[in-house]
XYZ file of C-alpha atoms in Angstrom:
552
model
C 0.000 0.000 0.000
C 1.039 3.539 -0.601
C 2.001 6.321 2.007
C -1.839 8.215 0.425
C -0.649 11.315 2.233
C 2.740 11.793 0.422
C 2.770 10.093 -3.142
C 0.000 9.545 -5.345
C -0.434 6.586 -8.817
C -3.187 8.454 -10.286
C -4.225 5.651 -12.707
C -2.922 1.580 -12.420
C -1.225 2.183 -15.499
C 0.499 4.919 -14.653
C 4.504 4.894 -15.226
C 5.962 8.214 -13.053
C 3.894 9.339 -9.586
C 3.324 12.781 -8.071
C 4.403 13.705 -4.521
C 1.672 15.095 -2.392
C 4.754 17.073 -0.313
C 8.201 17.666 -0.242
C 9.786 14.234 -0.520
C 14.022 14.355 -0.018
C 16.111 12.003 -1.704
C 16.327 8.362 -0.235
C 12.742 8.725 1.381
C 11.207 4.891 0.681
C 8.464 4.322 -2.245
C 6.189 1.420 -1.506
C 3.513 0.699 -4.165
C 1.923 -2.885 -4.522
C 4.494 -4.683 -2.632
C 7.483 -3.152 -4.006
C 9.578 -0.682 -2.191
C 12.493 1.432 -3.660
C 14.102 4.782 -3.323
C 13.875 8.143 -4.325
C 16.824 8.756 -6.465
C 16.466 12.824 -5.955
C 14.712 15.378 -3.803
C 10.969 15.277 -5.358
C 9.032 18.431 -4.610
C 5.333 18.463 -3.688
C 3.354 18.299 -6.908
C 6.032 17.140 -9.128
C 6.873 13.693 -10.169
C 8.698 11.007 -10.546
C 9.608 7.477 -12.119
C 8.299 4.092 -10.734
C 10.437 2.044 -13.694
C 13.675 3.174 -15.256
C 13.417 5.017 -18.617
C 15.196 5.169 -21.597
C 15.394 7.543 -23.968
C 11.859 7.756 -26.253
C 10.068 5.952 -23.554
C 6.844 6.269 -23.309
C 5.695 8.244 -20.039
C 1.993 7.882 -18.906
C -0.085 9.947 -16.216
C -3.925 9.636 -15.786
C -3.684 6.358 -18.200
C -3.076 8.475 -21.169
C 0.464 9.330 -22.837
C 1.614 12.607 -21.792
C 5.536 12.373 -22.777
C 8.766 11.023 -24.216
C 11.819 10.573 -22.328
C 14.854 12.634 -23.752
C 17.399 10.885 -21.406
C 18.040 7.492 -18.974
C 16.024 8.122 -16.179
C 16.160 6.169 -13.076
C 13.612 4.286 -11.294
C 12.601 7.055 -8.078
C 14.339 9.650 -10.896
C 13.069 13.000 -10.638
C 10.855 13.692 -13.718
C 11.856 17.403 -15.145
C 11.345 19.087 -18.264
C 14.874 18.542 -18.823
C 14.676 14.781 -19.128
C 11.176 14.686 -20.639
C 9.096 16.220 -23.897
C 5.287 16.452 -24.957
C 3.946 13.473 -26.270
C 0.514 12.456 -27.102
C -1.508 9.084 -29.040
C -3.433 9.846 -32.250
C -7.127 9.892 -32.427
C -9.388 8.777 -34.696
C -13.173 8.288 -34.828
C -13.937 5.517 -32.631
C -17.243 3.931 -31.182
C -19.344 5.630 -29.000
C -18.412 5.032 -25.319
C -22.106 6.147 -23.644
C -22.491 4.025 -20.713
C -21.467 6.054 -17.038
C -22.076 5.803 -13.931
C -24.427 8.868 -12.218
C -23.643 9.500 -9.065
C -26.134 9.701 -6.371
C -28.108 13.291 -6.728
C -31.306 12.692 -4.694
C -29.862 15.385 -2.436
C -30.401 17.906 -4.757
C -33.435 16.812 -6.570
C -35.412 18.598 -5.407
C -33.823 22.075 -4.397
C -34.479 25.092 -6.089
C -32.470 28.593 -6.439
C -33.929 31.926 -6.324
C -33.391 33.440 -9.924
C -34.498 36.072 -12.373
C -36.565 34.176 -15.140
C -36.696 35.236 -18.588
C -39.098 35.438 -21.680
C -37.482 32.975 -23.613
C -37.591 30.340 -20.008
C -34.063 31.048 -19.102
C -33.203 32.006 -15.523
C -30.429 33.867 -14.704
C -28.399 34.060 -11.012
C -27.868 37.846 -11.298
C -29.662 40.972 -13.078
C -27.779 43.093 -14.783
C -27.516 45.754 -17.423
C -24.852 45.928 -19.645
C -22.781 49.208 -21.928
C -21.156 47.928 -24.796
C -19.108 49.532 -27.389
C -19.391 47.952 -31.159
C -16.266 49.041 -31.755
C -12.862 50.787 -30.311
C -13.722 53.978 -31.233
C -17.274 53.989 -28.656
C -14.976 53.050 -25.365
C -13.993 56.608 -24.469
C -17.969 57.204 -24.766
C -18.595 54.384 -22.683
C -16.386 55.381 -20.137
C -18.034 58.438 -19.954
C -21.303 56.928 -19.481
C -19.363 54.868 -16.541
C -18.687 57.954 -14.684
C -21.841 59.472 -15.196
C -23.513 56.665 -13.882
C -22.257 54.586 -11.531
C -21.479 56.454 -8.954
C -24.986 58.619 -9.012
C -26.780 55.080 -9.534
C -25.184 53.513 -5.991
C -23.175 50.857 -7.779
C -19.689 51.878 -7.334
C -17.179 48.994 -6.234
C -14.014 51.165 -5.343
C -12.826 50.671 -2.141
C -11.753 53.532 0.196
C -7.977 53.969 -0.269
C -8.085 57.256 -0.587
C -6.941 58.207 3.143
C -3.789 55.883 2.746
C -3.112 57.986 -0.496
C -3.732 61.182 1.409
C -1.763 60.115 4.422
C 1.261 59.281 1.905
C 0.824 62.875 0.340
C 1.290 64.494 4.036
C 4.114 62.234 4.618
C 6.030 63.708 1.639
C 5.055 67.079 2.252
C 6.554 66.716 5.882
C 9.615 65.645 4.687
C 9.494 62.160 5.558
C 12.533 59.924 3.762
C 11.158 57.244 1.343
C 12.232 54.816 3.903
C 10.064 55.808 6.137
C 7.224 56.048 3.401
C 7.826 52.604 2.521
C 7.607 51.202 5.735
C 4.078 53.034 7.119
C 1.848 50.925 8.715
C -2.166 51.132 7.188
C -4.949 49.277 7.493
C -5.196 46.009 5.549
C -9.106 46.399 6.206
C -11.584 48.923 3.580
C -14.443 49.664 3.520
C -16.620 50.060 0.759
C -18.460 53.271 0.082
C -21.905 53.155 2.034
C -24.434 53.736 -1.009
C -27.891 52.948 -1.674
C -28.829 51.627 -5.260
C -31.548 53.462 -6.846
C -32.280 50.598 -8.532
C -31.905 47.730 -5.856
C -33.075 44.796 -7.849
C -30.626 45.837 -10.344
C -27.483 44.122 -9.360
C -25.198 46.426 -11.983
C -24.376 48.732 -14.519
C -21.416 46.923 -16.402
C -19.540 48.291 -19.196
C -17.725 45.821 -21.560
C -14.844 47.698 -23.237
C -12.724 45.919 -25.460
C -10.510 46.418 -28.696
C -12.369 45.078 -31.809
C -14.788 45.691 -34.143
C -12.602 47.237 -36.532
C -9.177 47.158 -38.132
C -8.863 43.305 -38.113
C -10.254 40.197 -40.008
C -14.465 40.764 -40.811
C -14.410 36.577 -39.646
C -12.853 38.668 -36.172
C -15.628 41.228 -36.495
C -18.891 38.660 -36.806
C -17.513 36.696 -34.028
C -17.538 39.936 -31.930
C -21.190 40.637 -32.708
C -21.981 37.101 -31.775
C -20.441 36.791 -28.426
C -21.772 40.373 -27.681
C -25.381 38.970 -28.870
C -24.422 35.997 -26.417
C -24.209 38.751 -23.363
C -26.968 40.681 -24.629
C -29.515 37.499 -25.005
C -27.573 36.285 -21.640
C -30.351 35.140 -18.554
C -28.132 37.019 -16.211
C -28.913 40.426 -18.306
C -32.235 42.612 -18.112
C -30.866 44.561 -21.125
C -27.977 46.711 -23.078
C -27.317 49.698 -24.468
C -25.109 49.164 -27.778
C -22.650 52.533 -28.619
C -22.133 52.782 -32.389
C -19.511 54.787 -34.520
C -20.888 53.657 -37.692
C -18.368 53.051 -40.355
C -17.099 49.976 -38.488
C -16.913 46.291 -39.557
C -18.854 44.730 -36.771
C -22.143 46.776 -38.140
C -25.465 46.767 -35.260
C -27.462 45.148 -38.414
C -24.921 41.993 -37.714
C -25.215 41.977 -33.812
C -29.478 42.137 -34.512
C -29.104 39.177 -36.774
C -26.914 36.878 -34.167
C -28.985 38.293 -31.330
C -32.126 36.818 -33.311
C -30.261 33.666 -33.592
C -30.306 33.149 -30.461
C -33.233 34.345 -29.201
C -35.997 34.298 -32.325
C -38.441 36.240 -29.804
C -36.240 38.684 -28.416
C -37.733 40.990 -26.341
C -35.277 42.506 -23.769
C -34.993 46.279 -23.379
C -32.300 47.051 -26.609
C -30.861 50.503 -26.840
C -28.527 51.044 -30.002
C -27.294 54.312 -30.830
C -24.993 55.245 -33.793
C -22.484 58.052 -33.126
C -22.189 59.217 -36.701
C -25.843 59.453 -36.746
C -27.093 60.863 -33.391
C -24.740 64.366 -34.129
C -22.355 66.016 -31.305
C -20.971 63.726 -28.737
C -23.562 65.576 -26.225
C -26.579 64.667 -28.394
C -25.523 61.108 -28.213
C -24.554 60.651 -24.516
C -27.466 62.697 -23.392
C -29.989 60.113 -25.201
C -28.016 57.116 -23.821
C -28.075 58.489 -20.197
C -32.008 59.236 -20.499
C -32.875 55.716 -22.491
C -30.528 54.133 -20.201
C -32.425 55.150 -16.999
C -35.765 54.531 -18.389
C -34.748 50.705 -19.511
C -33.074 50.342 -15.861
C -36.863 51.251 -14.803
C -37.929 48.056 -16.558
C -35.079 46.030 -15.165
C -36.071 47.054 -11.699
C -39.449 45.134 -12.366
C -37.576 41.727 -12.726
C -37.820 39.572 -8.953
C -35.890 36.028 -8.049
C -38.315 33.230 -8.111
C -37.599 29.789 -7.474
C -36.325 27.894 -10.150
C -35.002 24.017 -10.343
C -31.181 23.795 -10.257
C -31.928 22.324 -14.286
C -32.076 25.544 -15.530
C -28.252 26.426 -14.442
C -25.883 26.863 -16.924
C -22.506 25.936 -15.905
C -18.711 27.182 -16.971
C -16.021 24.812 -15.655
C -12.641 26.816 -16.443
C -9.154 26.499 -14.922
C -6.295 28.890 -14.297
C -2.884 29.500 -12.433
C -3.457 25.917 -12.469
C -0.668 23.529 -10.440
C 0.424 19.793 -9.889
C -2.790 19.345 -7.606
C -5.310 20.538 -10.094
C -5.718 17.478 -11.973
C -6.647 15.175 -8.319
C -8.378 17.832 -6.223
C -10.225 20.487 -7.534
C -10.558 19.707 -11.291
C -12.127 16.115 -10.702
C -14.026 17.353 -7.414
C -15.551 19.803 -10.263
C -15.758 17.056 -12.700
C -18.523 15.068 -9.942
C -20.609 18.376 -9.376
C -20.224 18.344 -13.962
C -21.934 14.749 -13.159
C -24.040 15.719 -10.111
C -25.282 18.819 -12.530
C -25.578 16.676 -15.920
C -27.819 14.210 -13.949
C -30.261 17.035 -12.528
C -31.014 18.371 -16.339
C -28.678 21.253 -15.864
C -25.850 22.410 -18.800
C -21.928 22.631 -18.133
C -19.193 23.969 -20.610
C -16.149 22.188 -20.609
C -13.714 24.592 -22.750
C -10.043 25.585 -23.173
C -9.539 23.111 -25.946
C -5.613 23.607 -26.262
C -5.598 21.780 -22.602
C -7.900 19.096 -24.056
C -4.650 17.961 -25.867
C -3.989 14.196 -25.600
C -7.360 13.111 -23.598
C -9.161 13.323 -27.639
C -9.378 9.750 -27.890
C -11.761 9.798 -24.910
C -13.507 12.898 -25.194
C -14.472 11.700 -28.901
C -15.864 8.323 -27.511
C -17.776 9.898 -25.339
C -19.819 12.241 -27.799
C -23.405 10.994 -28.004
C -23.395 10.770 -32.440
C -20.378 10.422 -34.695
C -20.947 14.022 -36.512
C -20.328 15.505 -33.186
C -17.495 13.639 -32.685
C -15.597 14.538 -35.744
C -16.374 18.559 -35.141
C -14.469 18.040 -32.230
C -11.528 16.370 -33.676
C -11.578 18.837 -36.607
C -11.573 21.992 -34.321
C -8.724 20.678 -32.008
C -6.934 19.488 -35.597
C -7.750 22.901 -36.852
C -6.902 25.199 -34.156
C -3.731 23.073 -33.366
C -2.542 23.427 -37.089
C -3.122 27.379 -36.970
C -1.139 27.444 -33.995
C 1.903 25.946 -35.407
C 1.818 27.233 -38.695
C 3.015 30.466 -36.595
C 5.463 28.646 -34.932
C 3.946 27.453 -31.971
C 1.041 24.361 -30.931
C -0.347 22.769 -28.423
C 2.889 21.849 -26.940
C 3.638 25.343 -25.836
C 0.624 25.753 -23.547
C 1.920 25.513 -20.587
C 2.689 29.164 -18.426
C 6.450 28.863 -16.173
C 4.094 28.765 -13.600
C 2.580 25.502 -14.346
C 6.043 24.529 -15.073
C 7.165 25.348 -11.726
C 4.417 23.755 -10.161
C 4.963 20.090 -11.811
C 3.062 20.472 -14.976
C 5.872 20.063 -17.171
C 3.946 19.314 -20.695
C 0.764 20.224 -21.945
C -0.715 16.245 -21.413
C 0.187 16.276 -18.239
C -2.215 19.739 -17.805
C -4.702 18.669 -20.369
C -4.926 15.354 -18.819
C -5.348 16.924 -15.520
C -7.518 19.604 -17.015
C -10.097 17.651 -18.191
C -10.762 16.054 -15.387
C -13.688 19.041 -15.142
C -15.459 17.306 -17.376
C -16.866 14.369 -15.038
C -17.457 11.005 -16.948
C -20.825 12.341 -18.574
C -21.630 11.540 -22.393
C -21.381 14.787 -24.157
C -24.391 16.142 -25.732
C -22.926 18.954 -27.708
C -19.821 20.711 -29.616
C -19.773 23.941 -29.989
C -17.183 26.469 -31.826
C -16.639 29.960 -31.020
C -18.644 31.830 -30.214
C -21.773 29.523 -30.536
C -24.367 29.577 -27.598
C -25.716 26.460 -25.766
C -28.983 24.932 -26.640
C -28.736 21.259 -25.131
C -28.735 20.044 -21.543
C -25.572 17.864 -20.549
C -21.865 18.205 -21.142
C -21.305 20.537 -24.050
C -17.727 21.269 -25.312
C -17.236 24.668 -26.654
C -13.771 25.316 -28.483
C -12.107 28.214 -27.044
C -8.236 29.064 -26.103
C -6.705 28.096 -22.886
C -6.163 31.902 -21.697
C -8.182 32.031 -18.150
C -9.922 35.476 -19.611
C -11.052 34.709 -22.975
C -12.404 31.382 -22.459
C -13.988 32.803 -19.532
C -15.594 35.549 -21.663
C -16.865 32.761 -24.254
C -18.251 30.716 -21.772
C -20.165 32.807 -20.200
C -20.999 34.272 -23.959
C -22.224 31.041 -24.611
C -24.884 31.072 -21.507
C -22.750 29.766 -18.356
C -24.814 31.883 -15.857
C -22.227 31.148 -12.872
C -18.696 29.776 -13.366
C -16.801 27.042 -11.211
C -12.806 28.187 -11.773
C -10.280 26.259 -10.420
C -6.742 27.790 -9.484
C -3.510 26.249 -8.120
C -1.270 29.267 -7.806
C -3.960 31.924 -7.284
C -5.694 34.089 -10.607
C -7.859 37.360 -10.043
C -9.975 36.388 -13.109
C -14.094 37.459 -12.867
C -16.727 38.220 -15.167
C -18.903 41.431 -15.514
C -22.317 39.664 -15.468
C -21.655 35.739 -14.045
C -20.751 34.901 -11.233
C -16.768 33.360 -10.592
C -16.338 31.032 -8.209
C -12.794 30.569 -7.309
C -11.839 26.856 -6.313
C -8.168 26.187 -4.655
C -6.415 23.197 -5.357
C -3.933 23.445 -2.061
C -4.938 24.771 1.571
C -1.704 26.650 1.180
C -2.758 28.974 -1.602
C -6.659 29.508 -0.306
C -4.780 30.649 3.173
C -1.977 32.880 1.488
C -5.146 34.189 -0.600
C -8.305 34.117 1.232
C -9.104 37.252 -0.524
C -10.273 35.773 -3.627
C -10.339 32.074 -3.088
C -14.353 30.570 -2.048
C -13.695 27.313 -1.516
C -10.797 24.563 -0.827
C -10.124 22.041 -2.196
C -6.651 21.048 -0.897
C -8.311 19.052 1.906
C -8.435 16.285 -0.665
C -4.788 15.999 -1.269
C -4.701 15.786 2.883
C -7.233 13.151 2.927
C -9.006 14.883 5.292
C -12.137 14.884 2.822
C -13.125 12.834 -0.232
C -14.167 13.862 -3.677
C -17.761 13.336 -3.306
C -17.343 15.034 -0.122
C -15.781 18.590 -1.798
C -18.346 18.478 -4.413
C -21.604 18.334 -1.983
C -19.954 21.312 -0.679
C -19.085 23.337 -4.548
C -23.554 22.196 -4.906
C -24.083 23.947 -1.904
C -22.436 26.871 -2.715
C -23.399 26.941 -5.889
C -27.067 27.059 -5.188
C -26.319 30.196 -2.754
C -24.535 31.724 -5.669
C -27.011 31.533 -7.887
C -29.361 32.739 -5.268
C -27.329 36.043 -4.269
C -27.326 34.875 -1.137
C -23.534 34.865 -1.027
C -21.631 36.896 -3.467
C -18.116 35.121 -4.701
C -14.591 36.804 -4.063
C -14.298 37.772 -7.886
C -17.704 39.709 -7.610
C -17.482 41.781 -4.464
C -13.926 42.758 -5.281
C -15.192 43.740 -9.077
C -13.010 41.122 -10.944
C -15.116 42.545 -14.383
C -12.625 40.492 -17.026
C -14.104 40.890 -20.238
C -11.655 39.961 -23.847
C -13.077 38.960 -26.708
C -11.046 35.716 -28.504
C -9.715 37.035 -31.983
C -9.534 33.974 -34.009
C -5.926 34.161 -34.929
C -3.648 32.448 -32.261
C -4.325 32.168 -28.711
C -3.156 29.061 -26.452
């Protein structure tokens, strides 16, 4: 039997291990009746070899190949990315692998949340209205809007720093040496500013600024309108005001068309107002202020009702991710994916550079064959753009992930997936598609914690489970972010914007099934706005739109 608190075989077939902590050289491996011994210092989440290796070895984690040895390594060897290289196994179209195993969700059967239900039967977990610019050229317009209205409107989020600032400006007007500027003591405690909202059931004015709509590809362009048609038609928004130039590629008769799309019977307040038409800069912001306020007057109207947890919409996303991700938080998220899938409910598995190497399965496991060869052709696709500048797949993987034991971009994908639960997948979806089926849907999107974050939640994930290893501010202007720590040593050193840990796993002090009862509970007070996550109170409002060129 294995030491369970200090080295981990993820999978029978597995050929290297990963150390749950700091392991020094000579410490004694026993696995299945074998003992030997560590060859070098092993640090917690890294790995290392349970057979001698040779170079072009085959190295396997999870069950799947994730690498090739470049050099001899010993058995109890340290496994680096100086002795190993990305590997992965073709795929091909294979039979349908459908049969899994539900796990027990008669605990949530029958619960409900308390959310904001919309005329086309969505319900969303927050109410919002949103400011967005069609193009570049509307964001200094929108900013305006921003300070003409948020603070007036009781919605501003900045906290009060302003009497450390002052404090520092008396300092230096004193006299005081830097040294002793450096080293004042404040207040690691704000507060925020005590406002009432004009609009209470309004939870927020958010304005999505970005950098497209112009200047690039018109593919770029359309895909803007349609993930902006994907916030507009969103459950968790009452309704928009759109901010024109005119002249630009992504045209307000293109966002119409994708909003109909989505939403043949749209009927959501829609304010769209085109700068080269409207006059002076006064004329325009002056009509957006007043037909702003009136459609916040409708939004106001909206109430939570009780809804059944089927009608949530789920993002499963990872970032900052480590050498725990892949067997604490990621597969604890991957039995609420089950727990969700089994209750009617949607989730949106993503990030499909870190699906790298696990295609075989996810293929299998797509309900019809046509869905099954979109997916291979967008990961085919997206991989071939990406080295035909030079990079792929391979490269995916931040220093930080490096540092923190995942060394090639198998070992994260394989980890990475583990999000996804064991479900049959219903649906594949490309950029910047919206879903329309129940079940696990994959949408194709690039690793980068923001964008995919943005497309998920474009795509109708009304609340987002994110997982993070080394600690990520990443939010969302209109969905909820719930920030899930791999380690009890990051959500300590972070309790600022970490909700729930998951490092309790890795210290056996809880089991999977046990974690995820606690992500469903927390989930359903999310969604209720009962409890507001870490990336929402602080204002975490990450919004950048995927341009279809290269991102990993």
């Amino acid at each position: 039997m294995q030491d369970t608190h200090k080295y981990l075989q993820i999978h029978p077939s597995d050929n290297i291990m990963v150390a749950l902590q700091d392991l020094p050289k000579g410490s004694t491996i026993k696995l299945q009746g074998q003992s030997f011994p560590l060859i070098d210092n092993i640090a917690g989440k890294h790995k290392f070899s349970l057979e001698p290796l040779s170079p072009g070895d085959n190295i396997y984690m999870y069950g799947v190949l994730v690498g090739k040895a470049d050099s001899d390594i010993p058995k109890g060897g340290a496994v680096t990315i100086n002795n190993i290289h990305h590997a992965t196994q073709g795929f091909t179209l294979g039979k349908r692998k459908l049969e899994w195993e539900k796990p027990d969700a008669s605990k949530w059967k029958e619960r409900t949340f308390m959310g904001f239900h919309r005329p086309d039967g969505s319900v969303g977990t927050a109410n919002y209205w949103i400011v967005i610019p069609l193009v570049f050229c509307e964001n200094r317009n929108v900013e305006v809007l921003k300070e003409a209205l948020i603070d007036k409107l009781g919605y501003s989020k900045v906290k009060a720093f302003d009497s450390d600032v002052d404090r520092l400006i008396g300092m230096y007007r004193s006299g005081r040496s830097e040294e002793e500027i450096l080293h004042a003591e404040f207040s690691e405690v704000y507060t925020e500013k005590d406002q009432s909202k004009v609009f209470p059931r309004v939870d927020g004015i958010k304005f999505l600024n970005h950098e497209m709509g112009c200047g690039g590809t018109r593919l770029d362009a359309d895909a803007l309108c349609g993930l902006l048609a994907g916030y507009i038609t969103h459950p968790n928004v009452a309704g928009a005001t759109v901010l024109s130039l005119g002249c630009q590629h992504a045209q307000a008769s293109i966002l119409k068309r994708e909003i109909l799309k989505r939403d043949p019977h749209f009927s959501k307040p829609l304010i769209v107002l085109e700068q080269q038409k409207e006059g002076t800069e006064n004329q325009l912001l002056n009509k957006a202020i007043r037909k702003t306020f009136t459609g916040l007057m409708k939004a106001n109207e909206c109430e939570r009702r009780p809804a059944p947890l089927s009608k949530l919409c789920i993002g499963l996303e990872c970032g900052g991710s480590d050498g725990f991700s892949g067997i604490s938080a990621n597969p604890a998220v991957g039995y609420v994916s089950d727990i969700l899938v089994t209750l009617g409910a949607s989730v949106i598995l993503s990030e499909f550079p870190e699906l790298c190497g696990v295609e075989q399965e996810l293929s299998d496991r797509c309900v019809d064959e046509a869905m099954a060869e979109k997916f291979m052709d967008l990961m085919r696709n997206y991989n071939a753009r990406a080295e035909a500048l030079g990079s792929g797949f391979y490269a995916n993987p931040s220093p930080g992930n490096i540092r923190d034991g995942l060394i090639t971009d198998a070992i994260k994908s394989a980890g990475a997936a583990k999000k996804g639960g064991t479900s049959p997948i219903t649906d594949v979806l490309d950029y910047p598609e919206r879903v329309a089926k129940p079940g696990l849907n994959l949408l194709c999107t690039p690793g980068n914690d923001v964008e995919s974050t943005t497309a998920e939640v474009g795509a109708g994930a009304n609340l987002v489970l994110f997982t993070t290893g080394l600690g990520t501010p990443t939010g969302n202007p209109i969905a909820p972010v719930i920030k899930l720590a791999t380690n009890t040593r990051i959500f300590e050193k972070m309790p600022d914007i970490m909700d729930i840990n998951c490092g309790t796993i890795i210290e056996g002090k809880e089991t999977i099934p046990q974690v995820a009862a606690r992500i469903m509970d927390y989930i359903i007070e999310a969604a209720s706005g009962n409890v507001q996550p870490k990336a929402v109170t602080l204002g975490q409002d990450d919004f950048i739109p995927w341009r279809r060129g290269v991102s990993l």
